[in-house]
Amino acid sequence: MKLLKFAPILAALIISGCVSNPAVVSTNPLSGSATGDKKAYESFSITSVDIGYAANEAVQQFLEAPESIKPGGGRYVIAVDEVVNDTLKTFETRRLTAQIKRKLRQSGRFRFSNAVGADQTKAVLEERQLQDSKLFDQSTVAQDGTLAAPELYLTGLIVVDTTQSGDRKKQQLNYAFMLEVVDKVRGYVLFDSYIEIDKTGSNKNFAW
Amino acid sequence: MIRKVHSYTTPLLAITLATLTGCISNPVVIDNNASVKVAGYTGTAQNHLEENGEIKVNRDNLHDLLVVGKAFHDAGMWAESNDVLNSASEKLMWKEDSIDTPEEALRFVGTTVTNDTLADYTGRIYEGMMLDYYIAMNSLMLGEENLARVNFNRLEQRQGNAEIQLQAYTRSIQNANTDPEDSYDRELVNNTLEQASDSEFDRGLQNLPANLNAAQIRSPSGDLVNAIFRQTSSSDQDRKSDKTKNAISSVQSRAADDSSRRFAGDLELAFKNLKEEFVFVVYEDGVGPSINEFRIDLPLALVSDDLLYAGVALPEFVPGSSSNNSITISQGENQSSTVLVTDLNRLTSLEFQSSYDAKVKKEVASAVIKTVAQIAANRAIDEETSDNPLAGLLMKVAVAGTAAALTQADTRHWNNLPNHIQLGMMKKKADVPLTLKSATGQHLAKAPYTPGHQLIYVRQQSVGGDVKVFSQRLPARETAMEIATNWAPAE
């Protein structure tokens, strides 16, 4: 029967419509594909496991740099500048910087300022407007000239490149988390980190 | 010599019902362009909203999603447009440039005994690109730079992949085996193709643009608007990125039109001088190309008195129409005109052209299969109604109707795209409003000066019809403002 000729094709159509980017393998050593956890979710996008890994690695690379120790002792005051997500999927870059800030603060070498920069807490500046108010005990109001300006700025960029295997059956997304800490006076890059995560999987669909 | 295939009759009747009931799309979607003429862009977009303001669209239907998403975009309803177009994007994720049996080829073969319209609309390569272009533009007009950056990156991936995808698509469609299994039927197909004159079949291709090549599937406006976004972004990282340079060189090396290449060069020069304030204009002009159906009565290489219908239905490329050759933006004595950057006729015709021959062959094969079934069914009817010729005739008419109903070209396409996308730019003076005029001098709108760089976005489907004008400050931090025009919907 001629109609039967098309049955396997139609069946394949039905099956193929239900599959999307299966079995993504990541080079992140904490990912499910690396740890062998078959229940772990893996995708072409940046996951929370990737953000945690990148934050840990960045902090480790920062702290290994001798320049991260302030000459003469004490703590550097640092503020977060711009960290740009230039990939194929939106995610909140503050999830990365928040973890980095926390770990660097815990190292005892840094204080983070929220008076300026991307993480600016507006209330810190608005507080100064209370200086003329009779409603407030002026000894408890922040006075002019008390804010500490940051000495360093944390800045960064997350990018991705997509490549295909020779037979174009596989695609690889190469993520790079590039973070730098810049001396505000001289403009020098005091220390930096570069963390790569590769994700490989089927080239059947676009990876977002 | 015709053989009996009585068992075709029932499936054919069943499929007729499916044909008649399964392919009806939302009439508001089909009539989108006609609706714009009367109700304008906003009125047309309102048709896609429930009374409580929720979006009304069939999210399982890619074609409807594309049309409705663009209708919201044209009306400046950027968030609603992105909501719908993101749903469309989930259905247009296929990349498939190396898979042995791409879905498109499977669908192509799988509908030989019926017709393409019975299969879900799976979209086109150029539609994937235009989809990401509009999502990125929506993000920019919403003032969401972070979102725009990600969406322009997606567009860049789509564009980068499109050429190779087109080549793979062409290969898989041409290799798709739509020959009937039976050797006799195969011979009929070949004889029919030989006997039919090429010119008749070629009618579908007559209005294609000249000198098509696969590299031109990349949309230059996508690249150049991406470059404008990068260079006027609030982020230093965007301005430093290689993406501007890549976008400009891609247009200069691949664009089909001289005007696109020249504009890319002018833009590159302007980027070196961005301390001055610039206005950039994106103008979406006219109604894009469409697909019509035409039918050919086949000189089938089989002759039978039992035959009431034998023909094929093929798609015919119909070029789009423009409303203005360009628009002019002026500020005092300074003025500049938009130039053609993306020709949707060129973009859409590449896939059409590459699959056309295979479609012709498939339709002839389909006609042969249906004709053999029709003859066999009619002979069975003759045997069973020999004492009642009228009943027999009525049954034969029903069988012929089934065959005719199954003969249908797939004319679905994204029908509210523009004919051309034009770009323009001009150095701005401070505090002087910007005037927009058509090529014939007709006043379109006056946009207030805003400090910094500025993007003016204009959509006009037809002369005298609704004109939508929006102004966005660059870097984009807030939703674009709509500029009033003189057009009002008919009472």
XYZ file of N, CA and C in Angstrom, chain A residues 46-59 62 80 82-85 87 91-104 112 119 154-159 176-180 193 195 197:
153
model
N 23.523 29.486 30.949
C 24.261 29.569 32.206
C 23.313 29.204 33.338
N 23.708 28.210 34.133
C 22.854 27.740 35.230
C 23.373 28.307 36.552
N 22.621 28.073 37.613
C 23.063 28.533 38.939
C 24.354 27.824 39.337
N 24.535 26.579 38.883
C 25.776 25.852 39.186
C 26.956 26.540 38.489
N 26.719 27.032 37.280
C 27.782 27.746 36.546
C 28.128 29.070 37.237
N 27.107 29.768 37.690
C 27.345 31.057 38.359
C 28.149 30.827 39.644
N 27.754 29.813 40.411
C 28.479 29.496 41.652
C 29.925 29.128 41.375
N 30.118 28.323 40.342
C 31.477 27.894 39.977
C 32.319 29.091 39.538
N 31.738 29.946 38.678
C 32.488 31.108 38.179
C 32.840 32.049 39.320
N 31.902 32.248 40.247
C 32.171 33.142 41.384
C 33.314 32.584 42.238
N 33.259 31.299 42.534
C 34.308 30.662 43.357
C 35.670 30.768 42.695
N 35.692 30.436 41.406
C 36.964 30.459 40.671
C 37.524 31.879 40.595
N 36.638 32.845 40.341
C 37.100 34.236 40.234
C 37.724 34.676 41.552
N 37.042 34.381 42.654
C 37.555 34.784 43.967
C 38.899 34.112 44.230
N 41.498 35.817 42.193
C 41.782 37.147 42.771
C 42.715 37.003 43.975
N 31.372 47.781 42.902
C 31.068 47.054 41.666
C 30.714 48.065 40.584
N 30.398 47.940 36.204
C 29.468 47.300 35.275
C 29.905 45.854 34.999
N 28.979 44.912 35.117
C 29.253 43.541 34.667
C 28.203 43.227 33.603
N 28.648 43.031 32.382
C 27.723 42.937 31.244
C 27.542 41.481 30.814
N 26.285 41.107 30.647
C 25.967 39.791 30.102
C 25.815 39.930 28.587
N 25.664 37.370 26.344
C 25.460 35.987 25.885
C 24.124 35.889 25.142
N 20.324 36.681 32.206
C 20.360 36.266 33.611
C 20.820 37.465 34.421
N 20.517 37.451 35.682
C 20.820 38.575 36.549
C 22.301 38.518 36.930
N 23.092 39.450 36.412
C 24.540 39.400 36.691
C 24.828 39.659 38.169
N 23.879 40.240 38.871
C 24.091 40.448 40.315
C 24.141 39.130 41.067
N 23.609 38.096 40.482
C 23.738 36.782 41.142
C 25.202 36.358 41.167
N 25.951 36.796 40.200
C 27.387 36.508 40.164
C 28.142 37.464 41.090
N 27.881 38.753 40.946
C 28.663 39.723 41.734
C 28.338 39.620 43.222
N 27.105 39.258 43.557
C 26.747 39.129 44.975
C 27.590 38.032 45.633
N 27.771 36.929 44.904
C 28.570 35.832 45.474
C 30.039 36.240 45.582
N 30.525 36.952 44.569
C 31.931 37.393 44.595
C 32.148 38.371 45.755
N 31.233 39.308 45.907
C 31.358 40.288 46.990
C 31.411 39.588 48.347
N 30.523 38.649 48.519
C 30.426 37.968 49.812
C 31.721 37.232 50.135
N 32.236 36.513 49.143
C 33.439 35.711 49.387
C 34.664 36.614 49.583
N 34.733 37.698 48.819
C 35.886 38.593 48.984
C 35.841 39.286 50.350
N 33.322 46.377 50.669
C 32.593 46.798 49.465
C 31.790 48.051 49.762
N 25.918 48.740 42.234
C 25.142 48.274 43.398
C 24.803 49.416 44.339
N 35.307 46.788 40.543
C 35.168 45.452 39.935
C 34.339 45.604 38.668
N 34.855 45.125 37.560
C 34.133 45.240 36.291
C 34.223 43.905 35.549
N 33.324 43.666 34.628
C 33.393 42.357 33.978
C 32.501 42.208 32.765
N 32.707 41.117 32.086
C 31.969 40.812 30.858
C 31.831 39.293 30.750
N 30.646 38.862 30.402
C 30.436 37.424 30.158
C 30.049 37.282 28.689
N 30.843 36.534 27.953
C 30.602 36.395 26.508
C 30.451 34.920 26.147
N 32.902 32.615 28.475
C 34.053 33.166 29.201
C 33.548 34.223 30.176
N 33.891 34.033 31.451
C 33.584 35.028 32.493
C 34.866 35.823 32.706
N 34.879 37.067 32.284
C 36.097 37.887 32.377
C 35.853 39.002 33.391
N 36.574 38.937 34.495
C 36.383 39.922 35.561
C 37.704 40.604 35.873
N 37.634 41.896 36.110
C 38.856 42.650 36.402
C 38.614 43.565 37.596
N 40.439 37.768 36.510
C 40.159 36.322 36.415
C 39.536 36.033 35.053
N 37.465 32.743 33.429
C 36.941 31.382 33.667
C 36.136 30.958 32.449
N 33.724 28.021 30.547
C 32.869 26.829 30.644
C 32.409 26.510 29.223
